[in-house]
PDB file of C-alpha atoms in Angstrom:
ATOM      1  CA  MET O  83    -180.434  16.836  21.860  1.00 29.00           C
ATOM      2  CA  GLY O  84    -177.127  17.569  23.809  1.00 32.00           C
ATOM      3  CA  LEU O  85    -176.021  18.174  27.628  1.00 33.00           C
ATOM      4  CA  SER O  86    -176.235  21.643  29.075  1.00 33.00           C
ATOM      5  CA  LEU O  87    -172.464  22.530  30.818  1.00 32.00           C
ATOM      6  CA  SER O  88    -174.162  24.522  34.028  1.00 32.00           C
ATOM      7  CA  LYS O  89    -172.731  27.652  35.471  1.00 32.00           C
ATOM      8  CA  LYS O  90    -170.655  27.771  38.473  1.00 36.00           C
ATOM      9  CA  SER O  91    -173.453  28.932  41.528  1.00 29.00           C
ATOM     10  CA  ALA O  92    -171.088  30.744  44.499  1.00 30.00           C
ATOM     11  CA  GLY O  93    -171.369  27.310  46.010  1.00 33.00           C
ATOM     12  CA  GLY O  94    -169.918  25.526  43.269  1.00 39.00           C
ATOM     13  CA  GLY O  95    -172.660  24.001  41.033  1.00 44.00           C
ATOM     14  CA  ALA O  96    -172.816  21.079  39.476  1.00 45.00           C
ATOM     15  CA  SER O  97    -169.759  19.689  39.005  1.00 49.00           C
ATOM     16  CA  PHE O  98    -168.293  17.854  34.994  1.00 50.00           C
ATOM     17  CA  LYS O  99    -168.564  15.029  37.371  1.00 52.00           C
ATOM     18  CA  ASP O 100    -172.008  15.204  38.470  1.00 52.00           C
ATOM     19  CA  GLN O 101    -173.160  16.790  34.324  1.00 49.00           C
ATOM     20  CA  PHE O 102    -171.101  13.674  32.740  1.00 57.00           C
ATOM     21  CA  SER O 103    -172.062  10.580  35.026  1.00 54.00           C
ATOM     22  CA  ALA O 104    -175.941  12.054  35.338  1.00 50.00           C
ATOM     23  CA  TRP O 105    -175.772  12.158  31.028  1.00 48.00           C
ATOM     24  CA  TRP O 106    -174.390   8.872  30.987  1.00 49.00           C
ATOM     25  CA  HIS O 107    -177.026   7.642  32.620  1.00 50.00           C
ATOM     26  CA  GLY O 108    -179.519   9.338  31.251  1.00 45.00           C
ATOM     27  CA  THR O 109    -183.012   7.589  30.376  1.00 38.00           C
ATOM     28  CA  GLU O 110    -183.808   9.923  27.152  1.00 42.00           C
ATOM     29  CA  LEU O 111    -180.343   8.701  25.686  1.00 39.00           C
ATOM     30  CA  ARG O 112    -180.931   5.049  25.977  1.00 39.00           C
ATOM     31  CA  VAL O 113    -177.228   4.296  26.985  1.00 35.00           C
ATOM     32  CA  THR O 114    -176.383   1.294  29.191  1.00 35.00           C
ATOM     33  CA  GLU O 115    -174.625   1.699  32.045  1.00 33.00           C
ATOM     34  CA  PRO O 116    -170.967   1.458  31.449  1.00 32.00           C
ATOM     35  CA  ASP O 117    -168.300  -1.275  32.556  1.00 41.00           C
ATOM     36  CA  PHE O 118    -166.156   0.797  34.610  1.00 36.00           C
ATOM     37  CA  ASP O 119    -167.045   2.520  37.995  1.00 42.00           C
ATOM     38  CA  GLU O 120    -168.104   6.206  38.274  1.00 39.00           C
ATOM     39  CA  ASP O 121    -164.460   6.975  40.412  1.00 43.00           C
ATOM     40  CA  ASP O 122    -163.009   6.329  37.393  1.00 42.00           C
ATOM     41  CA  TYR O 123    -163.864   9.809  36.444  1.00 39.00           C
ATOM     42  CA  GLU O 124    -163.463  12.627  38.390  1.00 42.00           C
ATOM     43  CA  GLU O 125    -164.173  16.669  38.464  1.00 47.00           C
ATOM     44  CA  VAL O 126    -162.976  18.963  36.251  1.00 49.00           C
ATOM     45  CA  GLU O 127    -162.817  22.668  37.105  1.00 50.00           C
ATOM     46  CA  VAL O 128    -165.009  23.980  34.145  1.00 46.00           C
ATOM     47  CA  GLY O 129    -165.357  28.024  33.827  1.00 45.00           C
ATOM     48  CA  GLU O 130    -168.182  29.938  34.417  1.00 42.00           C
ATOM     49  CA  ASP O 131    -170.965  30.957  31.792  1.00 39.00           C
ATOM     50  CA  SER O 132    -170.868  27.605  30.365  1.00 38.00           C
ATOM     51  CA  ALA O 133    -174.787  27.340  29.905  1.00 35.00           C
ATOM     52  CA  ASN O 134    -174.453  27.119  25.995  1.00 43.00           C
ATOM     53  CA  ASP O 135    -175.607  23.531  24.757  1.00 41.00           C
ATOM     54  CA  ALA O 136    -172.248  21.256  24.215  1.00 42.00           C
ATOM     55  CA  GLU O 137    -173.793  20.564  20.498  1.00 44.00           C
ATOM     56  CA  VAL O 138    -172.889  24.886  19.433  1.00 41.00           C
ATOM     57  CA  ALA O 139    -169.707  22.845  19.028  1.00 42.00           C
ATOM     58  CA  ALA O 140    -171.075  19.887  16.275  1.00 43.00           C
ATOM     59  CA  GLU O 141    -172.080  23.391  14.737  1.00 44.00           C
ATOM     60  CA  SER O 142    -168.925  25.711  14.948  1.00 41.00           C
ATOM     61  CA  PRO O 143    -167.730  26.113  11.265  1.00 35.00           C
ATOM     62  CA  GLU O 144    -164.216  24.983  12.155  1.00 44.00           C
ATOM     63  CA  SER O 145    -165.711  21.276  12.792  1.00 59.00           C
ATOM     64  CA  TRP O 146    -161.640  19.995  14.508  1.00 78.00           C
ATOM     65  CA  SER O 147    -160.823  23.531  16.898  1.00 80.00           C
ATOM     66  CA  GLU O 148    -157.766  23.068  18.862  1.00 83.00           C
ATOM     67  CA  ALA O 149    -159.544  21.767  22.064  1.00 87.00           C
ATOM     68  CA  LYS O 150    -161.112  19.053  19.683  1.00 88.00           C
ATOM     69  CA  CYS O 151    -157.924  17.974  18.749  1.00 88.00           C
ATOM     70  CA  GLU O 152    -156.907  17.685  21.973  1.00 90.00           C
ATOM     71  CA  ILE O 153    -158.905  15.902  23.384  1.00 93.00           C
ATOM     72  CA  ALA O 154    -158.635  13.730  20.719  1.00 93.00           C
ATOM     73  CA  LYS O 155    -154.361  13.190  21.379  1.00 92.00           C
ATOM     74  CA  GLY O 156    -155.848  12.897  24.960  1.00 94.00           C
ATOM     75  CA  LEU O 157    -157.492   9.836  24.485  1.00 95.00           C
ATOM     76  CA  TRP O 158    -156.315   8.146  21.264  1.00 95.00           C
ATOM     77  CA  THR O 159    -152.384   8.954  21.191  1.00 90.00           C
ATOM     78  CA  PRO O 160    -151.238  11.318  19.809  1.00 91.00           C
ATOM     79  CA  GLY O 161    -151.626  11.900  16.007  1.00 93.00           C
ATOM     80  CA  PHE O 162    -154.952   9.363  15.826  1.00 95.00           C
ATOM     81  CA  ILE O 163    -158.958  10.354  15.808  1.00 94.00           C
ATOM     82  CA  SER O 164    -160.387   7.141  16.478  1.00 95.00           C
ATOM     83  CA  PRO O 165    -159.336   4.333  19.188  1.00 96.00           C
ATOM     84  CA  GLY O 166    -157.300   0.776  18.637  1.00 93.00           C
ATOM     85  CA  GLY O 167    -153.908   3.540  18.893  1.00 92.00           C
ATOM     86  CA  LEU O 168    -150.187   2.213  17.483  1.00 95.00           C
ATOM     87  CA  ASP O 169    -150.925  -2.094  18.280  1.00 95.00           C
ATOM     88  CA  TYR O 170    -153.940  -1.595  17.120  1.00 96.00           C
ATOM     89  CA  VAL O 171    -152.706  -0.129  13.670  1.00 97.00           C
ATOM     90  CA  GLU O 172    -149.842  -2.432  13.078  1.00 97.00           C
ATOM     91  CA  GLU O 173    -151.335  -4.902  13.698  1.00 96.00           C
ATOM     92  CA  LEU O 174    -153.988  -3.553  11.101  1.00 96.00           C
ATOM     93  CA  VAL O 175    -151.097  -4.150   8.419  1.00 97.00           C
ATOM     94  CA  ALA O 176    -149.047  -6.917   9.581  1.00 95.00           C
ATOM     95  CA  GLY O 177    -149.760  -9.061   6.823  1.00 94.00           C
ATOM     96  CA  CYS O 178    -149.642  -5.888   4.143  1.00 96.00           C
ATOM     97  CA  SER O 179    -145.788  -7.320   3.272  1.00 94.00           C
ATOM     98  CA  LEU O 180    -144.954  -3.907   3.470  1.00 97.00           C
ATOM     99  CA  SER O 181    -141.028  -2.614   3.311  1.00 96.00           C
ATOM    100  CA  SER O 182    -138.255   0.093   2.735  1.00 96.00           C
ATOM    101  CA  ASP O 183    -139.885  -0.158  -1.603  1.00 96.00           C
ATOM    102  CA  GLU O 184    -142.941  -0.254  -1.094  1.00 97.00           C
ATOM    103  CA  THR O 185    -145.570   2.560  -0.895  1.00 98.00           C
ATOM    104  CA  LEU O 186    -148.519   2.474   1.089  1.00 98.00           C
ATOM    105  CA  LEU O 187    -151.945   4.668   0.146  1.00 98.00           C
ATOM    106  CA  GLU O 188    -153.874   5.857   2.982  1.00 98.00           C
ATOM    107  CA  VAL O 189    -157.277   7.677   2.557  1.00 98.00           C
ATOM    108  CA  GLY O 190    -158.113   9.946   5.303  1.00 96.00           C
ATOM    109  CA  VAL O 191    -155.151  11.321   6.742  1.00 96.00           C
ATOM    110  CA  GLY O 192    -156.475  12.404  10.125  1.00 95.00           C
ATOM    111  CA  MET O 193    -153.445  14.176  12.096  1.00 95.00           C
ATOM    112  CA  GLY O 194    -150.991  11.768  10.328  1.00 96.00           C
ATOM    113  CA  GLY O 195    -151.475   8.485  13.380  1.00 96.00           C
ATOM    114  CA  ASN O 196    -151.750   5.919  11.072  1.00 97.00           C
ATOM    115  CA  ALA O 197    -149.054   6.890   8.862  1.00 97.00           C
ATOM    116  CA  THR O 198    -146.298   7.731  11.464  1.00 96.00           C
ATOM    117  CA  THR O 199    -146.729   4.249  13.297  1.00 97.00           C
ATOM    118  CA  ILE O 200    -146.881   2.258   9.585  1.00 98.00           C
ATOM    119  CA  VAL O 201    -143.819   3.837   8.317  1.00 98.00           C
ATOM    120  CA  GLY O 202    -142.045   3.959  12.169  1.00 96.00           C
ATOM    121  CA  LYS O 203    -142.559   0.075  12.042  1.00 96.00           C
ATOM    122  CA  PHE O 204    -141.933  -1.293   8.187  1.00 97.00           C
ATOM    123  CA  ARG O 205    -139.951   2.062   7.181  1.00 97.00           C
ATOM    124  CA  ASN O 206    -142.533   2.347   3.326  1.00 98.00           C
ATOM    125  CA  TYR O 207    -143.568   5.356   1.692  1.00 98.00           C
ATOM    126  CA  ILE O 208    -146.689   6.406   1.989  1.00 98.00           C
ATOM    127  CA  THR O 209    -148.809   8.290   0.014  1.00 98.00           C
ATOM    128  CA  GLY O 210    -152.105  10.097   1.948  1.00 98.00           C
ATOM    129  CA  TYR O 211    -155.056  11.864   0.677  1.00 97.00           C
ATOM    130  CA  GLU O 212    -157.022  14.254   3.233  1.00 96.00           C
ATOM    131  CA  ASP O 213    -159.423  16.826   2.206  1.00 92.00           C
ATOM    132  CA  ASP O 214    -160.055  18.181   6.330  1.00 91.00           C
ATOM    133  CA  LYS O 215    -156.886  21.424   5.598  1.00 90.00           C
ATOM    134  CA  ASN O 216    -157.206  21.620   9.595  1.00 88.00           C
ATOM    135  CA  PHE O 217    -155.974  17.286   9.997  1.00 92.00           C
ATOM    136  CA  ALA O 218    -153.965  17.699   6.225  1.00 94.00           C
ATOM    137  CA  ALA O 219    -151.767  20.135   7.889  1.00 92.00           C
ATOM    138  CA  GLU O 220    -151.236  18.420  11.531  1.00 92.00           C
ATOM    139  CA  ALA O 221    -150.314  15.599   9.938  1.00 95.00           C
ATOM    140  CA  LYS O 222    -147.819  16.999   7.902  1.00 96.00           C
ATOM    141  CA  LYS O 223    -146.439  18.570  11.220  1.00 94.00           C
ATOM    142  CA  THR O 224    -146.739  14.949  12.870  1.00 93.00           C
ATOM    143  CA  THR O 225    -143.823  13.841   9.834  1.00 95.00           C
ATOM    144  CA  PHE O 226    -141.907  16.315  10.466  1.00 95.00           C
ATOM    145  CA  GLU O 227    -141.464  15.991  14.109  1.00 93.00           C
ATOM    146  CA  PHE O 228    -141.467  12.382  13.669  1.00 93.00           C
ATOM    147  CA  ASP O 229    -138.968  13.124  11.216  1.00 95.00           C
ATOM    148  CA  ILE O 230    -140.309  10.491   8.387  1.00 95.00           C
ATOM    149  CA  ASP O 231    -141.662  13.271   6.219  1.00 95.00           C
ATOM    150  CA  SER O 232    -139.195  12.053   3.168  1.00 96.00           C
ATOM    151  CA  LYS O 233    -141.564   8.801   3.709  1.00 97.00           C
ATOM    152  CA  VAL O 234    -144.904  10.323   3.661  1.00 98.00           C
ATOM    153  CA  LYS O 235    -146.499  12.471   1.117  1.00 97.00           C
ATOM    154  CA  ILE O 236    -150.043  14.534   2.488  1.00 97.00           C
ATOM    155  CA  VAL O 237    -151.979  15.330  -0.709  1.00 97.00           C
ATOM    156  CA  GLY O 238    -155.218  18.178   0.266  1.00 94.00           C
ATOM    157  CA  GLU O 239    -157.648  16.834  -1.458  1.00 92.00           C
ATOM    158  CA  PRO O 240    -160.852  14.693  -1.627  1.00 93.00           C
ATOM    159  CA  PHE O 241    -159.610  11.251  -2.944  1.00 95.00           C
ATOM    160  CA  ASP O 242    -162.555  10.675  -5.181  1.00 92.00           C
ATOM    161  CA  LEU O 243    -161.518  13.938  -7.202  1.00 92.00           C
ATOM    162  CA  ALA O 244    -157.664  13.207  -6.981  1.00 94.00           C
ATOM    163  CA  LYS O 245    -155.912  12.096  -9.854  1.00 94.00           C
ATOM    164  CA  VAL O 246    -154.361   9.018  -8.609  1.00 96.00           C
ATOM    165  CA  LYS O 247    -151.964   7.010  -9.691  1.00 96.00           C
ATOM    166  CA  THR O 248    -152.682   3.298 -11.287  1.00 97.00           C
ATOM    167  CA  ASN O 249    -150.774  -0.029 -10.040  1.00 97.00           C
ATOM    168  CA  TYR O 250    -148.337   1.574  -8.512  1.00 98.00           C
ATOM    169  CA  PHE O 251    -149.019   0.907  -4.152  1.00 98.00           C
ATOM    170  CA  ARG O 252    -148.603  -2.403  -2.807  1.00 98.00           C
ATOM    171  CA  ALA O 253    -151.402  -2.267   0.296  1.00 98.00           C
ATOM    172  CA  ALA O 254    -154.076   0.806   0.347  1.00 98.00           C
ATOM    173  CA  LEU O 255    -155.888   2.055   4.476  1.00 98.00           C
ATOM    174  CA  MET O 256    -159.603   3.783   4.744  1.00 98.00           C
ATOM    175  CA  ARG O 257    -160.134   3.784   8.326  1.00 97.00           C
ATOM    176  CA  GLU O 258    -163.634   4.454   9.040  1.00 96.00           C
ATOM    177  CA  VAL O 259    -163.957   7.237   6.307  1.00 95.00           C
ATOM    178  CA  LEU O 260    -166.087   5.151   3.624  1.00 96.00           C
ATOM    179  CA  TYR O 261    -169.560   5.559   5.358  1.00 96.00           C
ATOM    180  CA  THR O 262    -169.124   9.546   5.201  1.00 94.00           C
ATOM    181  CA  MET O 263    -169.367   8.649   1.150  1.00 95.00           C
ATOM    182  CA  ASP O 264    -172.070   8.886  -1.206  1.00 95.00           C
ATOM    183  CA  ASP O 265    -170.044   7.710  -4.377  1.00 94.00           C
ATOM    184  CA  LYS O 266    -168.467   4.929  -2.025  1.00 96.00           C
ATOM    185  CA  GLU O 267    -168.391   2.606  -6.189  1.00 96.00           C
ATOM    186  CA  THR O 268    -166.370   5.154  -7.156  1.00 95.00           C
ATOM    187  CA  VAL O 269    -164.007   5.446  -4.524  1.00 97.00           C
ATOM    188  CA  ILE O 270    -163.315   1.806  -3.783  1.00 97.00           C
ATOM    189  CA  ALA O 271    -162.812   1.145  -7.561  1.00 97.00           C
ATOM    190  CA  LYS O 272    -160.034   4.474  -7.055  1.00 97.00           C
ATOM    191  CA  MET O 273    -158.483   2.058  -4.516  1.00 98.00           C
ATOM    192  CA  CYS O 274    -158.735  -0.805  -6.378  1.00 97.00           C
ATOM    193  CA  ASP O 275    -157.527   0.355  -9.602  1.00 97.00           C
ATOM    194  CA  SER O 276    -154.436   2.040  -7.436  1.00 98.00           C
ATOM    195  CA  LEU O 277    -153.237  -1.525  -6.418  1.00 97.00           C
ATOM    196  CA  LYS O 278    -149.917  -3.523  -7.744  1.00 97.00           C
ATOM    197  CA  ASP O 279    -151.094  -6.258 -10.216  1.00 94.00           C
ATOM    198  CA  GLY O 280    -150.501  -9.682  -7.895  1.00 89.00           C
ATOM    199  CA  GLU O 281    -150.127  -9.567  -4.487  1.00 92.00           C
ATOM    200  CA  ALA O 282    -150.833  -6.329  -3.051  1.00 96.00           C
ATOM    201  CA  TYR O 283    -154.197  -5.614   0.269  1.00 97.00           C
ATOM    202  CA  LEU O 284    -156.828  -3.177   0.931  1.00 97.00           C
ATOM    203  CA  VAL O 285    -157.560  -2.944   3.711  1.00 97.00           C
ATOM    204  CA  VAL O 286    -161.018  -0.816   5.870  1.00 96.00           C
ATOM    205  CA  THR O 287    -162.659  -0.584   8.869  1.00 96.00           C
ATOM    206  CA  ASP O 288    -165.548   1.240   8.605  1.00 97.00           C
ATOM    207  CA  PHE O 289    -169.285   1.663   9.927  1.00 97.00           C
ATOM    208  CA  LEU O 290    -171.456  -0.993   8.228  1.00 96.00           C
ATOM    209  CA  PHE O 291    -175.462  -1.119   8.258  1.00 95.00           C
ATOM    210  CA  ASP O 292    -178.055  -3.314   8.181  1.00 90.00           C
ATOM    211  CA  ASP O 293    -180.198  -3.314   5.140  1.00 88.00           C
ATOM    212  CA  GLY O 294    -183.586  -1.440   6.530  1.00 85.00           C
ATOM    213  CA  VAL O 295    -182.764  -1.204  10.306  1.00 85.00           C
ATOM    214  CA  GLU O 296    -183.379   2.501  12.070  1.00 87.00           C
ATOM    215  CA  SER O 297    -183.473   2.099  15.589  1.00 92.00           C
ATOM    216  CA  ASP O 298    -183.027   4.389  18.257  1.00 94.00           C
ATOM    217  CA  GLU O 299    -179.738   4.070  19.404  1.00 95.00           C
ATOM    218  CA  LEU O 300    -178.616   4.138  15.496  1.00 95.00           C
ATOM    219  CA  THR O 301    -180.658   7.659  14.810  1.00 95.00           C
ATOM    220  CA  ALA O 302    -179.537   9.310  17.869  1.00 94.00           C
ATOM    221  CA  TRP O 303    -175.597   8.628  16.753  1.00 95.00           C
ATOM    222  CA  LYS O 304    -176.768   9.722  13.019  1.00 94.00           C
ATOM    223  CA  ASP O 305    -178.194  13.143  14.859  1.00 92.00           C
ATOM    224  CA  VAL O 306    -174.562  13.744  16.346  1.00 90.00           C
ATOM    225  CA  GLN O 307    -172.666  13.605  12.769  1.00 89.00           C
ATOM    226  CA  PRO O 308    -171.006  16.979  11.917  1.00 86.00           C
ATOM    227  CA  ASN O 309    -171.466  15.390   8.057  1.00 87.00           C
ATOM    228  CA  PRO O 310    -174.036  12.891   6.484  1.00 93.00           C
ATOM    229  CA  VAL O 311    -173.936   9.513   7.236  1.00 95.00           C
ATOM    230  CA  TYR O 312    -174.534   7.035   4.097  1.00 95.00           C
ATOM    231  CA  PRO O 313    -175.707   4.016   5.150  1.00 95.00           C
ATOM    232  CA  TRP O 314    -173.989   0.839   3.662  1.00 95.00           C
ATOM    233  CA  THR O 315    -174.180  -3.101   4.076  1.00 95.00           C
ATOM    234  CA  ALA O 316    -171.758  -5.625   4.577  1.00 93.00           C
ATOM    235  CA  GLN O 317    -173.252  -7.369   1.070  1.00 93.00           C
ATOM    236  CA  GLN O 318    -173.293  -3.902  -0.570  1.00 95.00           C
ATOM    237  CA  LEU O 319    -169.603  -3.906   0.383  1.00 95.00           C
ATOM    238  CA  GLN O 320    -168.426  -7.638  -0.706  1.00 93.00           C
ATOM    239  CA  LYS O 321    -170.532  -6.829  -4.114  1.00 95.00           C
ATOM    240  CA  CYS O 322    -168.767  -3.863  -5.102  1.00 96.00           C
ATOM    241  CA  LEU O 323    -165.225  -5.598  -3.781  1.00 95.00           C
ATOM    242  CA  GLU O 324    -166.053  -8.687  -5.925  1.00 94.00           C
ATOM    243  CA  SER O 325    -166.593  -6.018  -8.614  1.00 96.00           C
ATOM    244  CA  ASN O 326    -163.336  -5.268  -8.681  1.00 96.00           C
ATOM    245  CA  GLY O 327    -161.232  -8.174  -8.392  1.00 93.00           C
ATOM    246  CA  VAL O 328    -160.649  -8.224  -5.130  1.00 92.00           C
ATOM    247  CA  LEU O 329    -160.362 -11.069  -3.304  1.00 89.00           C
ATOM    248  CA  ALA O 330    -162.166 -10.220   0.752  1.00 87.00           C
ATOM    249  CA  ARG O 331    -160.026 -12.463   1.980  1.00 85.00           C
ATOM    250  CA  ILE O 332    -160.663 -12.144   5.835  1.00 85.00           C
ATOM    251  CA  THR O 333    -163.972 -10.339   6.919  1.00 88.00           C
ATOM    252  CA  GLU O 334    -164.505  -9.740  10.897  1.00 92.00           C
ATOM    253  CA  ASP O 335    -166.793  -7.788  13.011  1.00 95.00           C
ATOM    254  CA  GLU O 336    -164.566  -5.748  15.345  1.00 96.00           C
ATOM    255  CA  SER O 337    -168.466  -4.165  16.854  1.00 96.00           C
ATOM    256  CA  ALA O 338    -167.864  -5.402  20.779  1.00 96.00           C
ATOM    257  CA  ARG O 339    -163.579  -5.096  20.343  1.00 96.00           C
ATOM    258  CA  TYR O 340    -164.518  -0.953  18.997  1.00 96.00           C
ATOM    259  CA  SER O 341    -166.513  -0.314  22.172  1.00 95.00           C
ATOM    260  CA  GLU O 342    -164.485  -1.554  24.251  1.00 95.00           C
ATOM    261  CA  MET O 343    -161.763   0.495  22.985  1.00 96.00           C
ATOM    262  CA  ILE O 344    -163.835   3.626  23.479  1.00 95.00           C
ATOM    263  CA  ARG O 345    -164.896   2.680  27.435  1.00 94.00           C
ATOM    264  CA  GLY O 346    -161.221   2.423  28.340  1.00 94.00           C
ATOM    265  CA  SER O 347    -160.035   4.866  26.533  1.00 95.00           C
ATOM    266  CA  TRP O 348    -162.563   7.340  28.331  1.00 94.00           C
ATOM    267  CA  ALA O 349    -161.640   6.061  31.191  1.00 92.00           C
ATOM    268  CA  ARG O 350    -158.544   6.232  31.381  1.00 94.00           C
ATOM    269  CA  TYR O 351    -158.192  10.157  29.791  1.00 94.00           C
ATOM    270  CA  LEU O 352    -160.601  11.233  32.669  1.00 90.00           C
ATOM    271  CA  ASN O 353    -159.372   9.918  35.000  1.00 91.00           C
ATOM    272  CA  GLU O 354    -155.698  11.612  33.968  1.00 92.00           C
ATOM    273  CA  ILE O 355    -157.403  15.125  33.629  1.00 90.00           C
ATOM    274  CA  LYS O 356    -159.554  14.964  37.584  1.00 87.00           C
ATOM    275  CA  GLY O 357    -158.550  17.693  39.340  1.00 87.00           C
ATOM    276  CA  GLN O 358    -157.801  20.033  36.238  1.00 88.00           C
ATOM    277  CA  SER O 359    -159.085  23.258  35.496  1.00 88.00           C
ATOM    278  CA  VAL O 360    -160.244  23.717  31.956  1.00 84.00           C
ATOM    279  CA  SER O 361    -161.570  26.306  29.786  1.00 86.00           C
ATOM    280  CA  GLU O 362    -165.173  26.618  28.575  1.00 84.00           C
ATOM    281  CA  ALA O 363    -164.198  26.213  25.179  1.00 83.00           C
ATOM    282  CA  PHE O 364    -162.878  23.130  25.930  1.00 88.00           C
ATOM    283  CA  GLY O 365    -165.805  21.978  28.682  1.00 88.00           C
ATOM    284  CA  GLN O 366    -168.168  22.238  25.897  1.00 87.00           C
ATOM    285  CA  TRP O 367    -165.896  19.739  23.620  1.00 89.00           C
ATOM    286  CA  LEU O 368    -165.291  17.427  25.955  1.00 90.00           C
ATOM    287  CA  VAL O 369    -168.925  17.128  26.526  1.00 88.00           C
ATOM    288  CA  TYR O 370    -169.877  17.378  22.966  1.00 88.00           C
ATOM    289  CA  GLU O 371    -167.229  14.773  22.757  1.00 92.00           C
ATOM    290  CA  ALA O 372    -168.125  12.344  25.049  1.00 91.00           C
ATOM    291  CA  GLN O 373    -171.487  12.621  24.358  1.00 89.00           C
ATOM    292  CA  TYR O 374    -170.742  11.197  20.498  1.00 92.00           C
ATOM    293  CA  TRP O 375    -168.328   8.438  21.806  1.00 94.00           C
ATOM    294  CA  LEU O 376    -170.789   7.220  23.567  1.00 91.00           C
ATOM    295  CA  LEU O 377    -174.200   7.759  21.627  1.00 94.00           C
ATOM    296  CA  LEU O 378    -171.505   5.539  18.896  1.00 96.00           C
ATOM    297  CA  THR O 379    -171.107   2.709  21.601  1.00 95.00           C
ATOM    298  CA  ALA O 380    -175.117   2.307  22.221  1.00 94.00           C
ATOM    299  CA  ALA O 381    -175.336   1.765  18.734  1.00 95.00           C
ATOM    300  CA  LEU O 382    -172.608  -0.485  18.327  1.00 95.00           C
ATOM    301  CA  ASP O 383    -173.886  -2.664  21.598  1.00 94.00           C
ATOM    302  CA  SER O 384    -177.378  -2.171  19.939  1.00 93.00           C
ATOM    303  CA  ASP O 385    -175.968  -4.402  17.041  1.00 93.00           C
ATOM    304  CA  ASP O 386    -177.711  -2.179  14.728  1.00 93.00           C
ATOM    305  CA  LEU O 387    -174.455  -0.098  13.683  1.00 96.00           C
ATOM    306  CA  LYS O 388    -171.454  -2.719  13.005  1.00 96.00           C
TER     307      LYS O 388
END
């Protein structure tokens, strides 16, 4: 399922605004009408010969192109690849007793937004694992630009295969990564073993599934995933944590909040770039990203994904 960008005709053709609006409200996508007005997004001029389906972007061997990275920076704040931004990350780790003497483990560093925010707030150290070479390079660049590269160590290899220090970290953070991993038990066990004895903290945000549920909205979201999805229920996660000696002190369903953050960011971003001329590649990525995130909100709103 995808959305094509039409070739521009002599009269200007269908604008990105028209196509985006038609796709957003399309019945075949089963996405409900957004909370913000259509006036929140305006026409973005896209180059000619843009007829290729937006799914082409997803099939590119370079899953995070320069255009995709630029869109992420505009949507979520530079350095971030998911909703929330600085305040949300600070909120996630606020109770982790971090200080300038402590080290946090991060699994899935992305482009370094979490790390720069946390170090900027708590002055702690971070060891981060990121197996996407483009992300790892961007994260290193980000930490250098913020002059915290001496505080943040980026390890460019898969966490489940890496040799990780045990009984070393005061806290560990993993955001929206676990659902892409097949051997979740090994990853959780490794993170738990890395934490210091006594008072230590594990913070995980992830997509969880109800056992046996496979709705149209959930299937549509899975179909646009660049990597396989390995469903896990809240009960399975809880059992795994308990088996590794971790007390799940706080468990919150943030589905509605996450959807709201996505919608709000898209409304702001599209309003910011209205009237701008963009390249064909950027336009294709923009449509693909819009499709991905709107299908995600549809799955979250259906209550079949949390």
